[in-house]
Amino acid sequence: MSNILVFGHKSPDTDAVTSAISFAYLQNQLGKDVEPVALGEISEETQYALDFFNTKAPRIVTEADSNVEAVMLVDHNEPQQSLDNIDEFEILSVVDHHRIANFETAGPLYYRAEPVGCTNTIIFKIYKEYGIDVPKDIAGLMLSAIISDTLLFKSPTCTAEDERAAQELAEIAEVDLHAYGMKMLKAGTNVNSKSAQDILNGDAKSFEMGDKTVRIGQVNVVDVQELLQRKDELIELAEKNNVAEGYDLTLLLITNILESDTVGLVVGSGIETVEAAFNETVNDHQIKLPGVVSRKKQVVPPLTDAFEG
């Protein structure tokens, strides 16, 4: 067990898990004793990538013990998305591609935030800056994260930097980028075997927007209607979670990765604000979000503006 932990956000997606692995390897090469961990269960998509590149999943933690001296954050910065006892530890560094909110430290730190589609795109640049070679397995995991976060370059968050990094990493990993990418994305769309709780929380983040706590989850599918057959079950559970966890509003984004469209399930107070944010009507807890695939770029900013404006 290392005295420095590196981790992504709670309800970790592929970028959160693999950026912890890739950044830990980098830091270890630089002489630090760093261990990657995950703040939640590994998704099927992420597990597919880990298995494909013969990598053991990081151990799962919710709190760090007294043996830990400091932490490093990747793919997030907001404390409500982080380790439960994050305020007990010195934060040595942050590498992220999200908004900066509710974040402060007592001392200076390394902070790297860039407006790209994936945290691993930034980490790949840091490898190059230090002149450290990326091993084949790590390259495959970093590639997997870029594919996941950009939906194989279909997301509006995708930049030319992400595409260039993905091409280089695919060569190092010795895989066909698009063939591997589609298999990995489809591995994460099997929702039939998942519980309603897993669907709501599998890739969910909490955001402070004005005086509201908004929970936004996202699930990728190839058939939206198949998941909407469980709509009543999901709404009932979301209502219970709102009360139990103190969420004012839960928004579950059901994203069709083939058609690049989303249907949202809206549960809680502030439905009128959601309608205003997207200029769409909520009918029976359901809202159409055509062309929306990115929570970070297409959902969080308009919702934040609506709730804070």
Coordinates of N, CA, C and O in Angstrom, one line a residue, residues 87-263:
D87 N -11.1 16.1 2.8 CA -10.6 17.3 3.5 C -9.5 17.0 4.5 O -8.9 17.9 5.1
E88 N -9.2 15.7 4.8 CA -8.2 15.3 5.7 C -6.8 15.2 5.1 O -5.9 15.0 5.9
F89 N -6.7 15.3 3.8 CA -5.4 15.0 3.2 C -4.9 16.2 2.3 O -5.7 17.0 1.8
E90 N -3.6 16.3 2.2 CA -3.0 17.3 1.3 C -3.2 16.8 -0.1 O -3.0 15.6 -0.4
I91 N -3.7 17.7 -1.0 CA -3.8 17.4 -2.4 C -2.6 17.9 -3.1 O -2.3 19.1 -3.1
L92 N -1.8 16.9 -3.7 CA -0.6 17.2 -4.3 C -0.8 17.7 -5.8 O 0.0 18.6 -6.3
S93 N -1.8 17.2 -6.4 CA -2.0 17.6 -7.8 C -3.4 17.3 -8.3 O -4.1 16.4 -7.7
V94 N -3.8 18.0 -9.3 CA -5.1 17.7 -10.0 C -4.8 17.8 -11.5 O -4.2 18.7 -12.0
V95 N -5.3 16.8 -12.2 CA -5.3 16.8 -13.7 C -6.7 16.5 -14.1 O -7.3 15.5 -13.8
D96 N -7.3 17.5 -14.8 CA -8.7 17.4 -15.1 C -9.1 18.1 -16.4 O -8.3 18.9 -16.9
H97 N -10.3 17.8 -16.8 CA -10.8 18.5 -18.0 C -12.3 19.0 -17.8 O -13.0 19.2 -18.8
H98 N -12.7 19.2 -16.5 CA -14.0 19.7 -16.2 C -13.9 21.1 -15.6 O -12.9 21.6 -15.5
R99 N -15.1 21.6 -15.4 CA -15.2 22.9 -14.7 C -14.5 22.8 -13.4 O -14.4 21.8 -12.8
I100 N -14.1 24.0 -12.8 CA -13.5 24.1 -11.5 C -14.6 24.7 -10.6 O -15.0 25.8 -10.8
A101 N -15.0 23.9 -9.5 CA -16.0 24.4 -8.6 C -15.8 23.9 -7.2 O -15.4 22.8 -7.0
N102 N -16.1 24.8 -6.3 CA -16.0 24.4 -4.8 C -14.6 23.8 -4.5 O -14.6 22.9 -3.6
F103 N -13.6 24.3 -5.1 CA -12.3 23.7 -4.8 C -11.3 24.7 -4.3 O -11.1 25.8 -4.8
E104 N -10.6 24.3 -3.2 CA -9.6 25.2 -2.6 C -8.6 24.3 -1.8 O -9.0 23.2 -1.3
T105 N -7.4 24.7 -1.7 CA -6.4 24.0 -0.9 C -5.7 25.0 0.0 O -5.6 26.2 -0.2
A106 N -5.0 24.4 1.1 CA -4.3 25.2 2.0 C -2.9 25.6 1.5 O -2.4 26.6 1.9
G107 N -2.4 24.9 0.6 CA -1.1 25.2 0.0 C -1.1 25.0 -1.5 O -2.0 24.6 -2.1
P108 N 0.1 25.4 -2.1 CA 0.2 25.3 -3.5 C 0.2 23.8 -4.0 O 0.5 22.9 -3.2
L109 N -0.1 23.6 -5.3 CA -0.2 22.3 -5.8 C 0.0 22.3 -7.3 O 0.0 23.4 -7.9
Y110 N 0.2 21.2 -7.9 CA 0.3 21.1 -9.4 C -1.1 21.0 -9.9 O -1.8 20.0 -9.5
Y111 N -1.6 21.9 -10.7 CA -3.0 21.9 -11.2 C -2.9 22.0 -12.7 O -2.4 23.0 -13.3
R112 N -3.4 21.0 -13.4 CA -3.4 21.0 -14.9 C -4.9 20.7 -15.3 O -5.4 19.6 -15.2
A113 N -5.5 21.7 -15.9 CA -6.8 21.6 -16.4 C -6.8 22.2 -17.9 O -6.4 23.3 -18.1
E114 N -7.3 21.4 -18.8 CA -7.4 21.8 -20.2 C -8.7 21.4 -20.8 O -9.3 20.4 -20.4
P115 N -9.2 22.3 -21.7 CA -10.5 22.0 -22.3 C -10.4 21.0 -23.5 O -10.6 21.3 -24.7
V116 N -10.1 19.8 -23.1 CA -10.1 18.7 -24.1 C -11.2 17.7 -23.7 O -11.8 17.8 -22.7
G117 N -11.3 16.6 -24.5 CA -12.4 15.7 -24.3 C -12.1 14.6 -23.3 O -13.0 13.9 -22.8
C118 N -10.8 14.5 -22.8 CA -10.5 13.4 -21.9 C -9.3 13.7 -21.1 O -8.3 14.3 -21.6
T119 N -9.3 13.3 -19.8 CA -8.2 13.5 -18.9 C -6.9 12.8 -19.4 O -5.8 13.4 -19.3
N120 N -7.1 11.7 -20.0 CA -5.9 10.9 -20.5 C -5.2 11.6 -21.7 O -4.0 11.4 -21.9
T121 N -5.9 12.5 -22.4 CA -5.2 13.3 -23.4 C -4.2 14.2 -22.8 O -3.1 14.4 -23.3
I122 N -4.6 14.8 -21.6 CA -3.7 15.6 -20.9 C -2.5 14.8 -20.4 O -1.3 15.2 -20.4
I123 N -2.8 13.7 -19.8 CA -1.8 12.9 -19.2 C -0.8 12.4 -20.2 O 0.4 12.3 -20.0
F124 N -1.3 12.1 -21.4 CA -0.4 11.7 -22.5 C 0.6 12.8 -22.8 O 1.8 12.6 -23.0
K125 N 0.1 14.0 -22.8 CA 1.0 15.2 -23.0 C 2.1 15.3 -21.9 O 3.3 15.6 -22.2
I126 N 1.7 15.0 -20.7 CA 2.7 15.1 -19.6 C 3.7 14.0 -19.7 O 4.9 14.2 -19.4
Y127 N 3.3 12.8 -20.1 CA 4.3 11.8 -20.4 C 5.4 12.3 -21.4 O 6.6 12.1 -21.2
K128 N 4.9 12.9 -22.5 CA 5.8 13.4 -23.5 C 6.7 14.5 -22.9 O 7.9 14.6 -23.2
E129 N 6.1 15.4 -22.1 CA 6.9 16.5 -21.5 C 8.1 16.0 -20.6 O 9.1 16.6 -20.6
Y130 N 7.8 14.8 -20.0 CA 8.9 14.3 -19.1 C 9.7 13.3 -19.9 O 10.7 12.7 -19.3
G131 N 9.4 13.0 -21.1 CA 10.2 12.0 -21.9 C 10.0 10.6 -21.4 O 11.0 9.8 -21.6
I132 N 8.9 10.3 -20.9 CA 8.6 8.9 -20.4 C 7.8 8.1 -21.4 O 6.8 8.6 -21.9
D133 N 8.3 6.9 -21.8 CA 7.6 6.1 -22.8 C 6.3 5.5 -22.1 O 6.3 5.1 -20.9
V134 N 5.3 5.4 -22.9 CA 4.0 4.8 -22.5 C 4.0 3.3 -22.8 O 4.1 2.9 -24.0
P135 N 3.9 2.4 -21.8 CA 3.9 1.0 -22.1 C 2.6 0.6 -22.9 O 1.6 1.3 -22.9
K136 N 2.7 -0.5 -23.6 CA 1.6 -0.9 -24.5 C 0.3 -1.0 -23.7 O -0.8 -0.5 -24.2
D137 N 0.3 -1.7 -22.5 CA -1.0 -1.8 -21.8 C -1.6 -0.5 -21.3 O -2.8 -0.2 -21.4
I138 N -0.7 0.4 -20.8 CA -1.1 1.7 -20.4 C -1.6 2.5 -21.6 O -2.7 3.2 -21.5
A139 N -1.0 2.4 -22.7 CA -1.4 3.1 -23.9 C -2.8 2.6 -24.3 O -3.7 3.5 -24.7
G140 N -3.1 1.3 -24.2 CA -4.4 0.8 -24.5 C -5.5 1.4 -23.6 O -6.6 1.7 -24.0
L141 N -5.2 1.5 -22.3 CA -6.1 2.0 -21.3 C -6.4 3.5 -21.6 O -7.5 4.0 -21.5
M142 N -5.3 4.2 -21.9 CA -5.5 5.7 -22.2 C -6.3 5.9 -23.4 O -7.2 6.7 -23.5
L143 N -6.1 5.0 -24.4 CA -6.9 5.1 -25.7 C -8.4 4.8 -25.3 O -9.3 5.5 -25.8
S144 N -8.6 3.8 -24.5 CA -10.0 3.4 -24.1 C -10.7 4.6 -23.5 O -11.9 4.8 -23.8
A145 N -10.0 5.3 -22.7 CA -10.6 6.5 -22.0 C -11.0 7.6 -23.0 O -12.1 8.1 -23.0
I146 N -10.1 7.8 -24.0 CA -10.4 8.8 -25.0 C -11.6 8.4 -25.8 O -12.6 9.2 -26.1
I147 N -11.7 7.1 -26.2 CA -12.8 6.6 -27.0 C -14.1 6.8 -26.2 O -15.1 7.2 -26.7
S148 N -14.0 6.4 -24.9 CA -15.2 6.5 -24.0 C -15.7 7.9 -23.8 O -16.9 8.2 -24.0
D149 N -14.8 8.8 -23.5 CA -15.2 10.2 -23.2 C -15.7 11.0 -24.4 O -16.5 11.9 -24.3
T150 N -15.1 10.6 -25.6 CA -15.5 11.3 -26.8 C -16.5 10.5 -27.6 O -16.9 11.0 -28.7
L151 N -17.0 9.4 -27.1 CA -17.9 8.5 -27.9 C -17.3 8.3 -29.3 O -18.0 8.5 -30.3
L152 N -16.1 7.9 -29.3 CA -15.4 7.6 -30.6 C -15.4 8.8 -31.5 O -15.7 8.7 -32.7
F153 N -15.1 10.0 -30.9 CA -14.9 11.2 -31.6 C -16.3 11.9 -32.0 O -16.2 12.9 -32.7
K154 N -17.4 11.4 -31.5 CA -18.7 11.9 -31.9 C -19.1 13.1 -31.0 O -20.0 13.9 -31.3
S155 N -18.6 13.1 -29.8 CA -19.0 14.1 -28.8 C -18.5 15.5 -29.1 O -17.4 15.6 -29.6
P156 N -19.2 16.5 -28.8 CA -18.8 17.9 -29.1 C -17.6 18.3 -28.2 O -17.0 19.3 -28.4
T157 N -17.3 17.5 -27.2 CA -16.2 17.8 -26.3 C -14.9 17.3 -27.0 O -13.8 17.7 -26.5
C158 N -15.0 16.5 -28.0 CA -13.8 16.0 -28.7 C -13.0 17.1 -29.4 O -13.6 18.0 -30.1
T159 N -11.7 17.1 -29.2 CA -10.8 18.1 -29.9 C -9.8 17.4 -30.8 O -9.7 16.2 -30.8
A160 N -9.2 18.2 -31.6 CA -8.1 17.6 -32.5 C -7.0 17.0 -31.7 O -6.4 16.0 -32.1
E161 N -6.8 17.5 -30.5 CA -5.8 16.9 -29.6 C -6.2 15.5 -29.2 O -5.3 14.6 -29.1
D162 N -7.5 15.3 -28.9 CA -7.9 14.0 -28.5 C -7.7 13.0 -29.6 O -7.3 11.9 -29.4
E163 N -8.1 13.4 -30.8 CA -8.0 12.5 -32.0 C -6.5 12.2 -32.2 O -6.2 11.0 -32.5
R164 N -5.6 13.2 -32.2 CA -4.2 12.9 -32.4 C -3.6 11.9 -31.3 O -2.9 11.0 -31.6
A165 N -4.0 12.2 -30.1 CA -3.5 11.3 -29.0 C -4.0 9.9 -29.2 O -3.3 8.9 -29.0
A166 N -5.3 9.8 -29.6 CA -5.9 8.4 -29.8 C -5.2 7.7 -30.9 O -4.9 6.5 -30.7
Q167 N -4.9 8.4 -32.0 CA -4.2 7.7 -33.1 C -2.8 7.2 -32.6 O -2.4 6.1 -32.9
E168 N -2.0 8.1 -31.9 CA -0.7 7.7 -31.4 C -0.8 6.5 -30.4 O 0.0 5.6 -30.5
L169 N -1.8 6.6 -29.5 CA -1.9 5.5 -28.5 C -2.3 4.2 -29.1 O -1.9 3.1 -28.7
A170 N -3.2 4.3 -30.2 CA -3.6 3.1 -30.8 C -2.4 2.4 -31.5 O -2.3 1.1 -31.5
E171 N -1.5 3.1 -32.0 CA -0.3 2.6 -32.6 C 0.6 1.9 -31.5 O 1.1 0.8 -31.8
I172 N 0.7 2.6 -30.4 CA 1.5 2.0 -29.3 C 0.9 0.7 -28.8 O 1.5 -0.3 -28.5
A173 N -0.5 0.7 -28.7 CA -1.2 -0.4 -28.1 C -1.4 -1.5 -29.2 O -1.9 -2.6 -28.8
E174 N -1.1 -1.2 -30.4 CA -1.3 -2.1 -31.5 C -2.7 -2.7 -31.7 O -2.9 -3.9 -31.7
V175 N -3.6 -1.7 -31.8 CA -5.0 -2.1 -32.0 C -5.6 -1.3 -33.1 O -5.1 -0.2 -33.4
D176 N -6.6 -1.8 -33.8 CA -7.4 -1.0 -34.8 C -8.3 -0.1 -34.0 O -9.2 -0.5 -33.3
L177 N -8.1 1.2 -34.1 CA -8.8 2.2 -33.2 C -10.3 2.0 -33.3 O -11.0 1.9 -32.3
H178 N -10.9 2.1 -34.5 CA -12.3 2.1 -34.6 C -13.0 0.7 -34.3 O -14.0 0.7 -33.7
A179 N -12.3 -0.3 -34.7 CA -12.9 -1.6 -34.5 C -12.9 -1.9 -33.0 O -13.9 -2.4 -32.4
Y180 N -11.7 -1.6 -32.3 CA -11.7 -1.8 -30.9 C -12.7 -0.9 -30.2 O -13.4 -1.3 -29.2
G181 N -12.7 0.3 -30.6 CA -13.6 1.3 -30.0 C -15.0 0.9 -30.0 O -15.7 1.1 -28.9
M182 N -15.6 0.5 -31.1 CA -17.0 0.1 -31.1 C -17.2 -1.1 -30.2 O -18.3 -1.2 -29.6
K183 N -16.3 -2.1 -30.2 CA -16.5 -3.2 -29.3 C -16.5 -2.8 -27.8 O -17.3 -3.3 -27.1
M184 N -15.6 -1.9 -27.5 CA -15.6 -1.4 -26.1 C -16.8 -0.7 -25.7 O -17.4 -0.9 -24.7
L185 N -17.3 0.2 -26.6 CA -18.5 1.0 -26.3 C -19.7 0.1 -26.2 O -20.5 0.3 -25.3
K186 N -19.8 -0.8 -27.0 CA -21.0 -1.7 -27.0 C -21.0 -2.6 -25.7 O -22.0 -3.0 -25.2
A187 N -19.8 -2.9 -25.2 CA -19.6 -3.7 -24.0 C -20.3 -3.0 -22.8 O -20.7 -3.6 -21.9
G188 N -20.4 -1.6 -22.9 CA -20.9 -0.9 -21.8 C -22.4 -0.6 -21.9 O -23.0 0.1 -21.1
T189 N -23.1 -1.1 -23.0 CA -24.5 -0.8 -23.2 C -25.4 -1.9 -22.8 O -26.6 -1.7 -22.9
N190 N -24.9 -2.9 -22.2 CA -25.8 -4.0 -21.7 C -26.4 -3.6 -20.4 O -25.8 -3.7 -19.3
V191 N -27.7 -3.2 -20.4 CA -28.4 -2.7 -19.2 C -29.4 -3.8 -18.7 O -29.9 -3.6 -17.6
N192 N -29.6 -4.8 -19.4 CA -30.6 -5.8 -19.0 C -30.2 -6.5 -17.7 O -31.1 -6.8 -16.9
S193 N -28.9 -6.7 -17.5 CA -28.5 -7.4 -16.2 C -28.3 -6.4 -15.1 O -27.9 -6.9 -14.0
K194 N -28.5 -5.1 -15.3 CA -28.2 -4.1 -14.3 C -29.4 -3.8 -13.4 O -30.5 -3.7 -14.0
S195 N -29.2 -3.6 -12.2 CA -30.3 -3.1 -11.3 C -30.6 -1.7 -11.6 O -29.8 -1.0 -12.2
A196 N -31.8 -1.2 -11.1 CA -32.1 0.2 -11.3 C -31.1 1.1 -10.6 O -30.8 2.2 -11.1
Q197 N -30.6 0.7 -9.5 CA -29.7 1.5 -8.7 C -28.4 1.6 -9.5 O -27.7 2.6 -9.6
D198 N -27.9 0.5 -10.1 CA -26.7 0.5 -10.9 C -26.9 1.4 -12.1 O -25.9 2.2 -12.5
I199 N -28.0 1.5 -12.7 CA -28.3 2.3 -13.9 C -28.3 3.8 -13.4 O -27.7 4.6 -14.1
L200 N -28.9 4.1 -12.3 CA -28.9 5.5 -11.8 C -27.6 6.0 -11.4 O -27.2 7.2 -11.6
N201 N -26.8 5.1 -10.7 CA -25.6 5.6 -10.1 C -24.3 5.1 -10.8 O -23.2 5.5 -10.4
G202 N -24.4 4.3 -11.9 CA -23.2 3.7 -12.5 C -22.3 4.8 -13.0 O -21.1 4.6 -13.0
D203 N -22.8 5.9 -13.6 CA -22.0 7.0 -14.1 C -22.7 8.3 -13.7 O -23.3 8.9 -14.6
A204 N -22.7 8.6 -12.4 CA -23.5 9.7 -11.9 C -22.6 10.6 -11.1 O -21.7 10.2 -10.4
K205 N -22.9 11.9 -11.2 CA -22.1 12.9 -10.5 C -23.1 13.9 -9.9 O -24.2 14.2 -10.4
S206 N -22.7 14.5 -8.7 CA -23.6 15.5 -8.0 C -22.9 16.9 -8.3 O -21.7 17.0 -8.2
F207 N -23.8 17.8 -8.6 CA -23.4 19.2 -8.9 C -24.1 20.2 -8.0 O -25.4 20.1 -7.8
E208 N -23.4 21.2 -7.5 CA -24.1 22.3 -6.8 C -24.4 23.3 -7.8 O -23.5 23.9 -8.4
M209 N -25.6 23.6 -8.0 CA -26.1 24.6 -8.9 C -27.0 25.6 -8.2 O -28.1 25.3 -7.9
G210 N -26.5 26.8 -7.9 CA -27.2 27.8 -7.1 C -27.4 27.2 -5.7 O -26.5 26.7 -5.1
D211 N -28.7 27.1 -5.3 CA -29.0 26.5 -4.0 C -29.5 25.1 -4.1 O -30.0 24.5 -3.2
K212 N -29.3 24.5 -5.3 CA -29.8 23.1 -5.5 C -28.6 22.1 -5.7 O -27.5 22.5 -6.2
T213 N -28.9 20.9 -5.2 CA -28.0 19.8 -5.5 C -28.6 18.9 -6.6 O -29.7 18.4 -6.4
V214 N -27.9 18.9 -7.7 CA -28.4 18.2 -8.9 C -27.6 17.0 -9.2 O -26.4 17.0 -9.3
R215 N -28.2 15.8 -9.2 CA -27.6 14.6 -9.5 C -27.8 14.2 -11.0 O -29.0 14.1 -11.5
I216 N -26.7 14.1 -11.8 CA -26.8 13.8 -13.2 C -26.1 12.5 -13.5 O -24.9 12.4 -13.3
G217 N -26.9 11.5 -13.9 CA -26.3 10.2 -14.3 C -26.4 10.1 -15.8 O -27.2 10.7 -16.5
Q218 N -25.6 9.2 -16.4 CA -25.7 8.9 -17.8 C -25.4 7.4 -18.1 O -24.6 6.8 -17.5
V219 N -26.2 6.9 -19.0 CA -26.1 5.5 -19.4 C -26.1 5.4 -20.9 O -27.0 6.1 -21.5
N220 N -25.2 4.7 -21.5 CA -25.1 4.6 -22.9 C -25.8 3.3 -23.4 O -25.7 2.3 -22.7
V221 N -26.6 3.4 -24.4 CA -27.4 2.3 -24.9 C -27.4 2.3 -26.4 O -26.9 3.2 -27.1
V222 N -27.8 1.2 -27.0 CA -28.1 1.2 -28.4 C -29.6 1.1 -28.8 O -29.9 1.2 -29.9
D223 N -30.4 1.0 -27.7 CA -31.9 1.0 -27.9 C -32.5 1.7 -26.7 O -32.6 1.2 -25.6
V224 N -32.8 3.0 -26.9 CA -33.4 3.8 -25.8 C -34.7 3.2 -25.3 O -35.0 3.1 -24.0
Q225 N -35.6 2.8 -26.2 CA -36.9 2.3 -25.8 C -36.8 1.0 -24.9 O -37.6 0.8 -24.0
E226 N -35.8 0.3 -25.1 CA -35.6 -0.9 -24.3 C -35.4 -0.5 -22.8 O -36.0 -1.2 -21.9
L227 N -34.6 0.5 -22.5 CA -34.5 1.0 -21.1 C -35.7 1.7 -20.6 O -36.0 1.6 -19.4
L228 N -36.4 2.4 -21.5 CA -37.6 3.1 -21.1 C -38.7 2.2 -20.6 O -39.6 2.7 -20.0
Q229 N -38.6 0.9 -20.9 CA -39.6 0.0 -20.4 C -39.5 -0.1 -18.9 O -40.4 -0.6 -18.2
R230 N -38.3 0.3 -18.3 CA -38.1 0.3 -16.9 C -38.3 1.7 -16.3 O -37.9 1.9 -15.2
K231 N -38.9 2.6 -17.0 CA -39.1 3.9 -16.6 C -39.7 4.1 -15.2 O -39.2 4.9 -14.4
D232 N -40.8 3.5 -15.0 CA -41.5 3.6 -13.7 C -40.6 3.2 -12.5 O -40.6 3.8 -11.5
E233 N -39.9 2.1 -12.7 CA -39.0 1.6 -11.7 C -37.9 2.6 -11.4 O -37.5 2.9 -10.3
L234 N -37.3 3.2 -12.5 CA -36.2 4.2 -12.3 C -36.7 5.4 -11.6 O -36.0 6.0 -10.8
I235 N -37.9 5.9 -12.0 CA -38.4 7.1 -11.4 C -38.7 6.9 -9.9 O -38.4 7.7 -9.1
E236 N -39.3 5.8 -9.6 CA -39.6 5.5 -8.2 C -38.3 5.5 -7.3 O -38.2 6.0 -6.2
L237 N -37.3 4.8 -7.9 CA -36.0 4.8 -7.1 C -35.3 6.1 -7.1 O -34.8 6.5 -6.0
A238 N -35.4 6.9 -8.1 CA -34.8 8.2 -8.1 C -35.5 9.1 -7.1 O -34.8 9.9 -6.4
E239 N -36.8 9.0 -6.9 CA -37.5 9.7 -5.9 C -37.0 9.4 -4.5 O -36.8 10.2 -3.6
K240 N -36.8 8.1 -4.3 CA -36.3 7.6 -3.0 C -34.8 8.1 -2.7 O -34.5 8.6 -1.6
N241 N -34.0 8.1 -3.8 CA -32.6 8.5 -3.6 C -32.6 10.0 -3.4 O -31.7 10.5 -2.6
N242 N -33.5 10.8 -4.0 CA -33.5 12.2 -3.7 C -33.7 12.5 -2.3 O -33.0 13.4 -1.7
V243 N -34.6 11.8 -1.6 CA -34.9 12.0 -0.2 C -33.7 11.5 0.6 O -33.3 12.2 1.5
A244 N -33.3 10.3 0.3 CA -32.2 9.7 1.2 C -30.9 10.4 1.1 O -30.2 10.6 2.1
E245 N -30.5 10.9 -0.1 CA -29.2 11.6 -0.3 C -29.3 13.1 -0.3 O -28.2 13.7 -0.4
G246 N -30.4 13.7 -0.3 CA -30.5 15.1 -0.2 C -30.4 15.8 -1.6 O -30.0 16.9 -1.7
Y247 N -30.7 15.0 -2.7 CA -30.7 15.6 -4.0 C -32.0 16.4 -4.2 O -33.1 15.9 -3.9
D248 N -31.9 17.6 -4.8 CA -33.1 18.3 -5.2 C -33.7 17.8 -6.5 O -34.9 17.8 -6.7
L249 N -32.8 17.4 -7.4 CA -33.2 16.9 -8.7 C -32.3 15.8 -9.2 O -31.1 15.9 -9.0
T250 N -32.8 14.8 -9.8 CA -32.1 13.8 -10.5 C -32.4 13.8 -12.0 O -33.6 13.8 -12.3
L251 N -31.4 13.8 -12.8 CA -31.6 13.8 -14.2 C -30.7 12.6 -14.7 O -29.5 12.5 -14.6
L252 N -31.4 11.6 -15.3 CA -30.8 10.4 -15.9 C -30.7 10.6 -17.4 O -31.8 10.7 -18.0
L253 N -29.6 10.7 -18.0 CA -29.4 10.8 -19.4 C -29.3 9.4 -20.1 O -28.3 8.7 -19.7
I254 N -30.2 9.1 -20.9 CA -30.1 7.8 -21.7 C -29.7 8.1 -23.1 O -30.4 8.7 -23.9
T255 N -28.4 7.8 -23.4 CA -27.8 8.2 -24.6 C -27.6 7.1 -25.6 O -27.0 6.1 -25.3
N256 N -28.2 7.3 -26.8 CA -28.0 6.3 -27.9 C -26.7 6.6 -28.6 O -26.5 7.6 -29.2
I257 N -25.7 5.7 -28.4 CA -24.4 5.9 -28.9 C -24.3 5.8 -30.4 O -23.3 6.3 -31.1
L258 N -25.3 5.2 -31.1 CA -25.3 5.0 -32.5 C -25.9 6.2 -33.2 O -25.5 6.6 -34.3
E259 N -26.9 6.8 -32.6 CA -27.7 7.9 -33.2 C -27.3 9.3 -32.6 O -27.7 10.3 -33.1
S260 N -26.5 9.3 -31.5 CA -26.0 10.5 -30.9 C -27.2 11.4 -30.4 O -27.2 12.6 -30.7
D261 N -28.1 10.8 -29.8 CA -29.3 11.5 -29.2 C -29.5 11.0 -27.8 O -29.0 9.9 -27.4
T262 N -30.2 11.8 -27.0 CA -30.4 11.5 -25.6 C -31.9 11.7 -25.2 O -32.5 12.7 -25.6
V263 N -32.4 10.9 -24.3 CA -33.7 11.1 -23.7 C -33.3 11.2 -22.2 O -32.6 10.4 -21.6

